């Protein structure tokens, strides 16, 4: 995955939530300050993540996770984000110095 330390990162905030209501709640303050964001509603079946980086440039300056993106499955509650996707997010955070905020867990 990408460089050890990013040369640059966009200021866009990535909001991952279960639905548009979560995206709206996670973006309310950002809108008030004119901070750009991209929301992704992840259904129970899961969804691909947006491209986190391009070369040595990070596409997101922060990540907001709303409601843990958790759903009830037959084996209990868990996130619709896969282990591989969480690993990619965490590697991105380390490589690009990006912070994550988890809301309403």
PDB file of N, CA and C in Angstrom:
ATOM      1  N   UNK A   1       0.843  -1.185   0.000  1.00  0.00           N
ATOM      2  CA  UNK A   1       0.000   0.000   0.000  1.00  0.00           C
ATOM      3  C   UNK A   1       0.876   1.231   0.000  1.00  0.00           C
ATOM      4  N   UNK A   2       0.651   2.198  -0.766  1.00  0.00           N
ATOM      5  CA  UNK A   2       1.229   3.527  -0.791  1.00  0.00           C
ATOM      6  C   UNK A   2       2.496   3.768   0.009  1.00  0.00           C
ATOM      7  N   UNK A   3       2.938   4.986   0.064  1.00  0.00           N
ATOM      8  CA  UNK A   3       4.166   5.352   0.755  1.00  0.00           C
ATOM      9  C   UNK A   3       4.022   5.286   2.265  1.00  0.00           C
ATOM     10  N   UNK A   4       5.165   5.314   2.964  1.00  0.00           N
ATOM     11  CA  UNK A   4       5.134   5.311   4.428  1.00  0.00           C
ATOM     12  C   UNK A   4       4.566   6.613   4.971  1.00  0.00           C
ATOM     13  N   UNK A   5       4.927   7.718   4.347  1.00  0.00           N
ATOM     14  CA  UNK A   5       4.406   9.019   4.766  1.00  0.00           C
ATOM     15  C   UNK A   5       3.908   9.729   3.517  1.00  0.00           C
ATOM     16  N   UNK A   6       2.695  10.186   3.559  1.00  0.00           N
ATOM     17  CA  UNK A   6       2.088  10.803   2.385  1.00  0.00           C
ATOM     18  C   UNK A   6       2.709  12.154   2.090  1.00  0.00           C
ATOM     19  N   UNK A   7       2.792  12.475   0.808  1.00  0.00           N
ATOM     20  CA  UNK A   7       3.254  13.803   0.436  1.00  0.00           C
ATOM     21  C   UNK A   7       2.109  14.809   0.523  1.00  0.00           C
ATOM     22  N   UNK A   8       0.879  14.344   0.334  1.00  0.00           N
ATOM     23  CA  UNK A   8      -0.272  15.229   0.459  1.00  0.00           C
ATOM     24  C   UNK A   8      -1.551  14.417   0.613  1.00  0.00           C
ATOM     25  N   UNK A   9      -2.571  15.120   1.079  1.00  0.00           N
ATOM     26  CA  UNK A   9      -3.856  14.473   1.311  1.00  0.00           C
ATOM     27  C   UNK A   9      -4.954  15.508   1.064  1.00  0.00           C
ATOM     28  N   UNK A  10      -5.998  15.132   0.357  1.00  0.00           N
ATOM     29  CA  UNK A  10      -7.126  16.039   0.156  1.00  0.00           C
ATOM     30  C   UNK A  10      -7.810  16.324   1.495  1.00  0.00           C
ATOM     31  N   UNK A  11      -8.541  17.430   1.551  1.00  0.00           N
ATOM     32  CA  UNK A  11      -9.246  17.780   2.787  1.00  0.00           C
ATOM     33  C   UNK A  11     -10.623  17.132   2.876  1.00  0.00           C
ATOM     34  N   UNK A  12     -11.047  16.449   1.839  1.00  0.00           N
ATOM     35  CA  UNK A  12     -12.360  15.799   1.835  1.00  0.00           C
ATOM     36  C   UNK A  12     -12.459  14.762   2.949  1.00  0.00           C
ATOM     37  N   UNK A  13     -13.567  14.779   3.674  1.00  0.00           N
ATOM     38  CA  UNK A  13     -13.818  13.820   4.748  1.00  0.00           C
ATOM     39  C   UNK A  13     -14.673  12.686   4.183  1.00  0.00           C
ATOM     40  N   UNK A  14     -14.264  11.455   4.446  1.00  0.00           N
ATOM     41  CA  UNK A  14     -15.037  10.284   4.034  1.00  0.00           C
ATOM     42  C   UNK A  14     -15.967   9.885   5.175  1.00  0.00           C
ATOM     43  N   UNK A  15     -17.260   9.812   4.896  1.00  0.00           N
ATOM     44  CA  UNK A  15     -18.244   9.393   5.894  1.00  0.00           C
ATOM     45  C   UNK A  15     -18.794   8.036   5.480  1.00  0.00           C
ATOM     46  N   UNK A  16     -18.598   7.042   6.330  1.00  0.00           N
ATOM     47  CA  UNK A  16     -19.135   5.703   6.092  1.00  0.00           C
ATOM     48  C   UNK A  16     -20.262   5.467   7.084  1.00  0.00           C
ATOM     49  N   UNK A  17     -21.443   5.150   6.569  1.00  0.00           N
ATOM     50  CA  UNK A  17     -22.621   4.967   7.421  1.00  0.00           C
ATOM     51  C   UNK A  17     -23.508   3.878   6.829  1.00  0.00           C
ATOM     52  N   UNK A  18     -24.522   3.494   7.608  1.00  0.00           N
ATOM     53  CA  UNK A  18     -25.457   2.463   7.144  1.00  0.00           C
ATOM     54  C   UNK A  18     -26.438   2.996   6.110  1.00  0.00           C
ATOM     55  N   UNK A  19     -26.726   4.294   6.183  1.00  0.00           N
ATOM     56  CA  UNK A  19     -27.745   4.856   5.297  1.00  0.00           C
ATOM     57  C   UNK A  19     -27.562   6.361   5.167  1.00  0.00           C
ATOM     58  N   UNK A  20     -28.423   6.979   4.369  1.00  0.00           N
ATOM     59  CA  UNK A  20     -28.336   8.419   4.141  1.00  0.00           C
ATOM     60  C   UNK A  20     -28.590   9.226   5.412  1.00  0.00           C
ATOM     61  N   UNK A  21     -29.387   8.691   6.330  1.00  0.00           N
ATOM     62  CA  UNK A  21     -29.630   9.374   7.598  1.00  0.00           C
ATOM     63  C   UNK A  21     -28.332   9.498   8.389  1.00  0.00           C
ATOM     64  N   UNK A  22     -27.546   8.435   8.429  1.00  0.00           N
ATOM     65  CA  UNK A  22     -26.251   8.472   9.104  1.00  0.00           C
ATOM     66  C   UNK A  22     -25.289   9.429   8.431  1.00  0.00           C
ATOM     67  N   UNK A  23     -25.291   9.440   7.113  1.00  0.00           N
ATOM     68  CA  UNK A  23     -24.426  10.374   6.378  1.00  0.00           C
ATOM     69  C   UNK A  23     -24.826  11.810   6.695  1.00  0.00           C
ATOM     70  N   UNK A  24     -26.132  12.083   6.728  1.00  0.00           N
ATOM     71  CA  UNK A  24     -26.616  13.432   7.041  1.00  0.00           C
ATOM     72  C   UNK A  24     -26.199  13.846   8.447  1.00  0.00           C
ATOM     73  N   UNK A  25     -26.318  12.934   9.402  1.00  0.00           N
ATOM     74  CA  UNK A  25     -25.924  13.244  10.778  1.00  0.00           C
ATOM     75  C   UNK A  25     -24.418  13.472  10.874  1.00  0.00           C
ATOM     76  N   UNK A  26     -23.650  12.663  10.168  1.00  0.00           N
ATOM     77  CA  UNK A  26     -22.199  12.795  10.206  1.00  0.00           C
ATOM     78  C   UNK A  26     -21.675  14.014   9.477  1.00  0.00           C
ATOM     79  N   UNK A  27     -22.461  14.548   8.557  1.00  0.00           N
ATOM     80  CA  UNK A  27     -21.996  15.672   7.749  1.00  0.00           C
ATOM     81  C   UNK A  27     -22.541  17.025   8.187  1.00  0.00           C
ATOM     82  N   UNK A  28     -23.460  17.060   9.134  1.00  0.00           N
ATOM     83  CA  UNK A  28     -24.115  18.317   9.513  1.00  0.00           C
ATOM     84  C   UNK A  28     -23.114  19.404   9.886  1.00  0.00           C
ATOM     85  N   UNK A  29     -22.182  19.094  10.751  1.00  0.00           N
ATOM     86  CA  UNK A  29     -21.178  20.080  11.151  1.00  0.00           C
ATOM     87  C   UNK A  29     -20.233  20.442  10.023  1.00  0.00           C
ATOM     88  N   UNK A  30     -19.906  19.462   9.192  1.00  0.00           N
ATOM     89  CA  UNK A  30     -19.008  19.719   8.063  1.00  0.00           C
ATOM     90  C   UNK A  30     -19.638  20.720   7.104  1.00  0.00           C
ATOM     91  N   UNK A  31     -20.927  20.539   6.826  1.00  0.00           N
ATOM     92  CA  UNK A  31     -21.636  21.457   5.929  1.00  0.00           C
ATOM     93  C   UNK A  31     -21.607  22.877   6.483  1.00  0.00           C
ATOM     94  N   UNK A  32     -21.797  23.005   7.790  1.00  0.00           N
ATOM     95  CA  UNK A  32     -21.818  24.313   8.428  1.00  0.00           C
ATOM     96  C   UNK A  32     -20.518  25.079   8.266  1.00  0.00           C
ATOM     97  N   UNK A  33     -19.411  24.350   8.150  1.00  0.00           N
ATOM     98  CA  UNK A  33     -18.099  24.980   7.998  1.00  0.00           C
ATOM     99  C   UNK A  33     -17.574  24.908   6.571  1.00  0.00           C
ATOM    100  N   UNK A  34     -18.377  24.398   5.663  1.00  0.00           N
ATOM    101  CA  UNK A  34     -17.950  24.321   4.271  1.00  0.00           C
ATOM    102  C   UNK A  34     -16.857  23.298   4.014  1.00  0.00           C
ATOM    103  N   UNK A  35     -16.783  22.275   4.852  1.00  0.00           N
ATOM    104  CA  UNK A  35     -15.770  21.231   4.698  1.00  0.00           C
ATOM    105  C   UNK A  35     -16.293  20.196   3.707  1.00  0.00           C
ATOM    106  N   UNK A  36     -15.517  19.899   2.673  1.00  0.00           N
ATOM    107  CA  UNK A  36     -15.990  18.925   1.687  1.00  0.00           C
ATOM    108  C   UNK A  36     -16.038  17.515   2.265  1.00  0.00           C
ATOM    109  N   UNK A  37     -17.022  16.740   1.821  1.00  0.00           N
ATOM    110  CA  UNK A  37     -17.138  15.364   2.300  1.00  0.00           C
ATOM    111  C   UNK A  37     -17.704  14.489   1.196  1.00  0.00           C
ATOM    112  N   UNK A  38     -17.469  13.210   1.345  1.00  0.00           N
ATOM    113  CA  UNK A  38     -18.073  12.201   0.467  1.00  0.00           C
ATOM    114  C   UNK A  38     -18.691  11.150   1.364  1.00  0.00           C
ATOM    115  N   UNK A  39     -19.961  10.889   1.186  1.00  0.00           N
ATOM    116  CA  UNK A  39     -20.652   9.892   1.990  1.00  0.00           C
ATOM    117  C   UNK A  39     -20.848   8.600   1.228  1.00  0.00           C
ATOM    118  N   UNK A  40     -20.732   7.500   1.944  1.00  0.00           N
ATOM    119  CA  UNK A  40     -20.995   6.192   1.359  1.00  0.00           C
ATOM    120  C   UNK A  40     -21.901   5.416   2.302  1.00  0.00           C
ATOM    121  N   UNK A  41     -23.109   5.106   1.841  1.00  0.00           N
ATOM    122  CA  UNK A  41     -24.033   4.268   2.607  1.00  0.00           C
ATOM    123  C   UNK A  41     -23.701   2.814   2.292  1.00  0.00           C
ATOM    124  N   UNK A  42     -23.390   2.052   3.330  1.00  0.00           N
ATOM    125  CA  UNK A  42     -23.013   0.651   3.155  1.00  0.00           C
ATOM    126  C   UNK A  42     -24.159  -0.223   3.653  1.00  0.00           C
ATOM    127  N   UNK A  43     -24.815  -0.943   2.753  1.00  0.00           N
ATOM    128  CA  UNK A  43     -25.922  -1.810   3.151  1.00  0.00           C
ATOM    129  C   UNK A  43     -25.419  -3.060   3.871  1.00  0.00           C
ATOM    130  N   UNK A  44     -26.335  -3.822   4.402  1.00  0.00           N
ATOM    131  CA  UNK A  44     -25.980  -5.032   5.149  1.00  0.00           C
ATOM    132  C   UNK A  44     -25.146  -6.001   4.311  1.00  0.00           C
ATOM    133  N   UNK A  45     -25.376  -6.051   3.019  1.00  0.00           N
ATOM    134  CA  UNK A  45     -24.624  -6.948   2.133  1.00  0.00           C
ATOM    135  C   UNK A  45     -23.207  -6.458   1.863  1.00  0.00           C
ATOM    136  N   UNK A  46     -22.888  -5.223   2.304  1.00  0.00           N
ATOM    137  CA  UNK A  46     -21.561  -4.667   2.081  1.00  0.00           C
ATOM    138  C   UNK A  46     -21.495  -3.875   0.787  1.00  0.00           C
ATOM    139  N   UNK A  47     -20.358  -3.215   0.580  1.00  0.00           N
ATOM    140  CA  UNK A  47     -20.141  -2.401  -0.618  1.00  0.00           C
ATOM    141  C   UNK A  47     -18.652  -2.142  -0.758  1.00  0.00           C
ATOM    142  N   UNK A  48     -18.186  -1.915  -1.986  1.00  0.00           N
ATOM    143  CA  UNK A  48     -16.779  -1.559  -2.151  1.00  0.00           C
ATOM    144  C   UNK A  48     -16.512  -0.165  -1.591  1.00  0.00           C
ATOM    145  N   UNK A  49     -15.318   0.030  -1.064  1.00  0.00           N
ATOM    146  CA  UNK A  49     -14.909   1.343  -0.579  1.00  0.00           C
ATOM    147  C   UNK A  49     -14.476   2.207  -1.756  1.00  0.00           C
ATOM    148  N   UNK A  50     -14.560   3.529  -1.602  1.00  0.00           N
ATOM    149  CA  UNK A  50     -14.001   4.388  -2.646  1.00  0.00           C
ATOM    150  C   UNK A  50     -12.479   4.251  -2.645  1.00  0.00           C
ATOM    151  N   UNK A  51     -11.853   4.666  -3.719  1.00  0.00           N
ATOM    152  CA  UNK A  51     -10.391   4.625  -3.789  1.00  0.00           C
ATOM    153  C   UNK A  51      -9.838   5.582  -2.738  1.00  0.00           C
ATOM    154  N   UNK A  52      -9.049   5.051  -1.809  1.00  0.00           N
ATOM    155  CA  UNK A  52      -8.549   5.849  -0.698  1.00  0.00           C
ATOM    156  C   UNK A  52      -7.377   6.737  -1.091  1.00  0.00           C
ATOM    157  N   UNK A  53      -6.576   6.300  -2.038  1.00  0.00           N
ATOM    158  CA  UNK A  53      -5.422   7.094  -2.456  1.00  0.00           C
ATOM    159  C   UNK A  53      -5.132   6.877  -3.929  1.00  0.00           C
ATOM    160  N   UNK A  54      -4.423   7.846  -4.495  1.00  0.00           N
ATOM    161  CA  UNK A  54      -3.954   7.762  -5.879  1.00  0.00           C
ATOM    162  C   UNK A  54      -2.463   8.058  -5.858  1.00  0.00           C
ATOM    163  N   UNK A  55      -1.650   7.035  -6.084  1.00  0.00           N
ATOM    164  CA  UNK A  55      -0.200   7.216  -6.007  1.00  0.00           C
ATOM    165  C   UNK A  55       0.216   7.606  -4.605  1.00  0.00           C
ATOM    166  N   UNK A  56       0.863   8.761  -4.480  1.00  0.00           N
ATOM    167  CA  UNK A  56       1.312   9.215  -3.162  1.00  0.00           C
ATOM    168  C   UNK A  56       0.386  10.274  -2.575  1.00  0.00           C
ATOM    169  N   UNK A  57      -0.809  10.431  -3.134  1.00  0.00           N
ATOM    170  CA  UNK A  57      -1.765  11.424  -2.640  1.00  0.00           C
ATOM    171  C   UNK A  57      -2.981  10.734  -2.041  1.00  0.00           C
ATOM    172  N   UNK A  58      -3.288  11.073  -0.796  1.00  0.00           N
ATOM    173  CA  UNK A  58      -4.481  10.544  -0.141  1.00  0.00           C
ATOM    174  C   UNK A  58      -5.721  11.278  -0.617  1.00  0.00           C
ATOM    175  N   UNK A  59      -6.794  10.554  -0.825  1.00  0.00           N
ATOM    176  CA  UNK A  59      -8.030  11.168  -1.313  1.00  0.00           C
ATOM    177  C   UNK A  59      -8.915  11.722  -0.199  1.00  0.00           C
ATOM    178  N   UNK A  60      -8.617  11.360   1.059  1.00  0.00           N
ATOM    179  CA  UNK A  60      -9.439  11.803   2.185  1.00  0.00           C
ATOM    180  C   UNK A  60      -8.545  12.251   3.338  1.00  0.00           C
ATOM    181  N   UNK A  61      -8.894  13.393   3.936  1.00  0.00           N
ATOM    182  CA  UNK A  61      -8.118  13.926   5.045  1.00  0.00           C
ATOM    183  C   UNK A  61      -8.598  13.449   6.396  1.00  0.00           C
ATOM    184  N   UNK A  62      -9.767  12.834   6.452  1.00  0.00           N
ATOM    185  CA  UNK A  62     -10.318  12.293   7.694  1.00  0.00           C
ATOM    186  C   UNK A  62     -11.410  11.291   7.321  1.00  0.00           C
ATOM    187  N   UNK A  63     -11.729  10.423   8.275  1.00  0.00           N
ATOM    188  CA  UNK A  63     -12.765   9.412   8.056  1.00  0.00           C
ATOM    189  C   UNK A  63     -13.712   9.429   9.249  1.00  0.00           C
ATOM    190  N   UNK A  64     -15.008   9.468   8.970  1.00  0.00           N
ATOM    191  CA  UNK A  64     -16.028   9.374  10.016  1.00  0.00           C
ATOM    192  C   UNK A  64     -16.777   8.062   9.816  1.00  0.00           C
ATOM    193  N   UNK A  65     -16.848   7.265  10.869  1.00  0.00           N
ATOM    194  CA  UNK A  65     -17.596   6.007  10.860  1.00  0.00           C
ATOM    195  C   UNK A  65     -18.838   6.223  11.718  1.00  0.00           C
ATOM    196  N   UNK A  66     -20.014   6.023  11.153  1.00  0.00           N
ATOM    197  CA  UNK A  66     -21.252   6.250  11.887  1.00  0.00           C
ATOM    198  C   UNK A  66     -21.946   4.924  12.171  1.00  0.00           C
ATOM    199  N   UNK A  67     -22.331   4.705  13.417  1.00  0.00           N
ATOM    200  CA  UNK A  67     -23.046   3.495  13.860  1.00  0.00           C
ATOM    201  C   UNK A  67     -22.253   2.208  13.652  1.00  0.00           C
ATOM    202  N   UNK A  68     -20.940   2.297  13.535  1.00  0.00           N
ATOM    203  CA  UNK A  68     -20.066   1.130  13.319  1.00  0.00           C
ATOM    204  C   UNK A  68     -20.427   0.377  12.040  1.00  0.00           C
ATOM    205  N   UNK A  69     -21.353   0.937  11.267  1.00  0.00           N
ATOM    206  CA  UNK A  69     -21.861   0.275  10.066  1.00  0.00           C
ATOM    207  C   UNK A  69     -22.274  -1.155  10.424  1.00  0.00           C
ATOM    208  N   UNK A  70     -22.868  -1.310  11.605  1.00  0.00           N
ATOM    209  CA  UNK A  70     -23.195  -2.636  12.138  1.00  0.00           C
ATOM    210  C   UNK A  70     -24.640  -3.027  11.832  1.00  0.00           C
ATOM    211  N   UNK A  71     -24.791  -4.306  11.569  1.00  0.00           N
ATOM    212  CA  UNK A  71     -26.102  -4.909  11.316  1.00  0.00           C
ATOM    213  C   UNK A  71     -26.190  -6.217  12.099  1.00  0.00           C
ATOM    214  N   UNK A  72     -27.422  -6.674  12.305  1.00  0.00           N
ATOM    215  CA  UNK A  72     -27.612  -7.978  12.943  1.00  0.00           C
ATOM    216  C   UNK A  72     -27.668  -9.057  11.863  1.00  0.00           C
ATOM    217  N   UNK A  73     -26.737  -9.999  11.963  1.00  0.00           N
ATOM    218  CA  UNK A  73     -26.677 -11.150  11.059  1.00  0.00           C
ATOM    219  C   UNK A  73     -27.106 -12.390  11.849  1.00  0.00           C
ATOM    220  N   UNK A  74     -27.194 -13.528  11.209  1.00  0.00           N
ATOM    221  CA  UNK A  74     -27.605 -14.754  11.900  1.00  0.00           C
ATOM    222  C   UNK A  74     -26.629 -15.140  13.004  1.00  0.00           C
ATOM    223  N   UNK A  75     -25.364 -14.734  12.878  1.00  0.00           N
ATOM    224  CA  UNK A  75     -24.360 -15.052  13.902  1.00  0.00           C
ATOM    225  C   UNK A  75     -24.143 -13.913  14.893  1.00  0.00           C
ATOM    226  N   UNK A  76     -24.990 -12.887  14.865  1.00  0.00           N
ATOM    227  CA  UNK A  76     -24.877 -11.767  15.797  1.00  0.00           C
ATOM    228  C   UNK A  76     -24.618 -10.450  15.072  1.00  0.00           C
ATOM    229  N   UNK A  77     -24.315  -9.414  15.854  1.00  0.00           N
ATOM    230  CA  UNK A  77     -24.062  -8.082  15.308  1.00  0.00           C
ATOM    231  C   UNK A  77     -22.614  -7.972  14.859  1.00  0.00           C
ATOM    232  N   UNK A  78     -22.408  -7.353  13.688  1.00  0.00           N
ATOM    233  CA  UNK A  78     -21.057  -7.049  13.213  1.00  0.00           C
ATOM    234  C   UNK A  78     -21.148  -6.004  12.102  1.00  0.00           C
ATOM    235  N   UNK A  79     -19.997  -5.473  11.757  1.00  0.00           N
ATOM    236  CA  UNK A  79     -19.926  -4.450  10.725  1.00  0.00           C
ATOM    237  C   UNK A  79     -20.100  -5.054   9.335  1.00  0.00           C
ATOM    238  N   UNK A  80     -20.723  -4.302   8.446  1.00  0.00           N
ATOM    239  CA  UNK A  80     -20.826  -4.713   7.043  1.00  0.00           C
ATOM    240  C   UNK A  80     -19.518  -4.465   6.302  1.00  0.00           C
ATOM    241  N   UNK A  81     -18.610  -3.732   6.927  1.00  0.00           N
ATOM    242  CA  UNK A  81     -17.271  -3.536   6.367  1.00  0.00           C
ATOM    243  C   UNK A  81     -16.474  -4.797   6.674  1.00  0.00           C
ATOM    244  N   UNK A  82     -15.853  -5.372   5.670  1.00  0.00           N
ATOM    245  CA  UNK A  82     -15.117  -6.625   5.854  1.00  0.00           C
ATOM    246  C   UNK A  82     -13.799  -6.396   6.586  1.00  0.00           C
ATOM    247  N   UNK A  83     -13.235  -7.467   7.097  1.00  0.00           N
ATOM    248  CA  UNK A  83     -11.927  -7.390   7.754  1.00  0.00           C
ATOM    249  C   UNK A  83     -10.889  -6.817   6.799  1.00  0.00           C
ATOM    250  N   UNK A  84     -10.918  -7.244   5.549  1.00  0.00           N
ATOM    251  CA  UNK A  84      -9.968  -6.743   4.553  1.00  0.00           C
ATOM    252  C   UNK A  84     -10.146  -5.239   4.329  1.00  0.00           C
ATOM    253  N   UNK A  85     -11.392  -4.779   4.313  1.00  0.00           N
ATOM    254  CA  UNK A  85     -11.645  -3.347   4.141  1.00  0.00           C
ATOM    255  C   UNK A  85     -11.166  -2.557   5.352  1.00  0.00           C
ATOM    256  N   UNK A  86     -11.416  -3.067   6.576  1.00  0.00           N
ATOM    257  CA  UNK A  86     -10.910  -2.388   7.771  1.00  0.00           C
ATOM    258  C   UNK A  86      -9.388  -2.324   7.733  1.00  0.00           C
ATOM    259  N   UNK A  87      -8.753  -3.409   7.312  1.00  0.00           N
ATOM    260  CA  UNK A  87      -7.289  -3.420   7.202  1.00  0.00           C
ATOM    261  C   UNK A  87      -6.811  -2.350   6.225  1.00  0.00           C
ATOM    262  N   UNK A  88      -7.491  -2.230   5.088  1.00  0.00           N
ATOM    263  CA  UNK A  88      -7.116  -1.215   4.095  1.00  0.00           C
ATOM    264  C   UNK A  88      -7.288   0.194   4.662  1.00  0.00           C
ATOM    265  N   UNK A  89      -8.372   0.420   5.399  1.00  0.00           N
ATOM    266  CA  UNK A  89      -8.599   1.729   6.019  1.00  0.00           C
ATOM    267  C   UNK A  89      -7.498   2.031   7.030  1.00  0.00           C
ATOM    268  N   UNK A  90      -7.168   1.065   7.883  1.00  0.00           N
ATOM    269  CA  UNK A  90      -6.142   1.289   8.907  1.00  0.00           C
ATOM    270  C   UNK A  90      -4.766   1.505   8.290  1.00  0.00           C
ATOM    271  N   UNK A  91      -4.438   0.772   7.234  1.00  0.00           N
ATOM    272  CA  UNK A  91      -3.162   0.988   6.533  1.00  0.00           C
ATOM    273  C   UNK A  91      -3.132   2.381   5.910  1.00  0.00           C
ATOM    274  N   UNK A  92      -4.252   2.798   5.352  1.00  0.00           N
ATOM    275  CA  UNK A  92      -4.354   4.146   4.780  1.00  0.00           C
ATOM    276  C   UNK A  92      -4.112   5.194   5.865  1.00  0.00           C
ATOM    277  N   UNK A  93      -4.732   5.013   7.016  1.00  0.00           N
ATOM    278  CA  UNK A  93      -4.543   5.955   8.116  1.00  0.00           C
ATOM    279  C   UNK A  93      -3.068   6.072   8.485  1.00  0.00           C
ATOM    280  N   UNK A  94      -2.404   4.946   8.607  1.00  0.00           N
ATOM    281  CA  UNK A  94      -0.982   4.956   8.966  1.00  0.00           C
ATOM    282  C   UNK A  94      -0.130   5.595   7.879  1.00  0.00           C
ATOM    283  N   UNK A  95      -0.387   5.235   6.637  1.00  0.00           N
ATOM    284  CA  UNK A  95       0.427   5.735   5.530  1.00  0.00           C
ATOM    285  C   UNK A  95       0.251   7.234   5.311  1.00  0.00           C
ATOM    286  N   UNK A  96      -0.964   7.743   5.538  1.00  0.00           N
ATOM    287  CA  UNK A  96      -1.254   9.129   5.211  1.00  0.00           C
ATOM    288  C   UNK A  96      -1.530  10.009   6.430  1.00  0.00           C
ATOM    289  N   UNK A  97      -1.393   9.474   7.623  1.00  0.00           N
ATOM    290  CA  UNK A  97      -1.599  10.269   8.832  1.00  0.00           C
ATOM    291  C   UNK A  97      -3.026  10.773   8.977  1.00  0.00           C
ATOM    292  N   UNK A  98      -3.992   9.951   8.598  1.00  0.00           N
ATOM    293  CA  UNK A  98      -5.404  10.345   8.595  1.00  0.00           C
ATOM    294  C   UNK A  98      -6.084   9.870   9.877  1.00  0.00           C
ATOM    295  N   UNK A  99      -6.878  10.735  10.470  1.00  0.00           N
ATOM    296  CA  UNK A  99      -7.616  10.411  11.699  1.00  0.00           C
ATOM    297  C   UNK A  99      -8.985   9.828  11.373  1.00  0.00           C
ATOM    298  N   UNK A 100      -9.458   8.982  12.299  1.00  0.00           N
ATOM    299  CA  UNK A 100     -10.799   8.410  12.188  1.00  0.00           C
ATOM    300  C   UNK A 100     -11.602   8.793  13.427  1.00  0.00           C
ATOM    301  N   UNK A 101     -12.856   9.160  13.197  1.00  0.00           N
ATOM    302  CA  UNK A 101     -13.789   9.442  14.286  1.00  0.00           C
ATOM    303  C   UNK A 101     -14.915   8.430  14.175  1.00  0.00           C
ATOM    304  N   UNK A 102     -15.222   7.787  15.289  1.00  0.00           N
ATOM    305  CA  UNK A 102     -16.318   6.811  15.321  1.00  0.00           C
ATOM    306  C   UNK A 102     -17.445   7.425  16.149  1.00  0.00           C
ATOM    307  N   UNK A 103     -18.627   7.541  15.541  1.00  0.00           N
ATOM    308  CA  UNK A 103     -19.764   8.213  16.175  1.00  0.00           C
ATOM    309  C   UNK A 103     -20.908   7.225  16.388  1.00  0.00           C
ATOM    310  N   UNK A 104     -21.564   7.343  17.540  1.00  0.00           N
ATOM    311  CA  UNK A 104     -22.795   6.610  17.832  1.00  0.00           C
ATOM    312  C   UNK A 104     -22.597   5.097  17.853  1.00  0.00           C
ATOM    313  N   UNK A 105     -21.565   4.669  18.551  1.00  0.00           N
ATOM    314  CA  UNK A 105     -21.323   3.222  18.660  1.00  0.00           C
ATOM    315  C   UNK A 105     -21.739   2.722  20.013  1.00  0.00           C
TER     316      UNK A 105
END
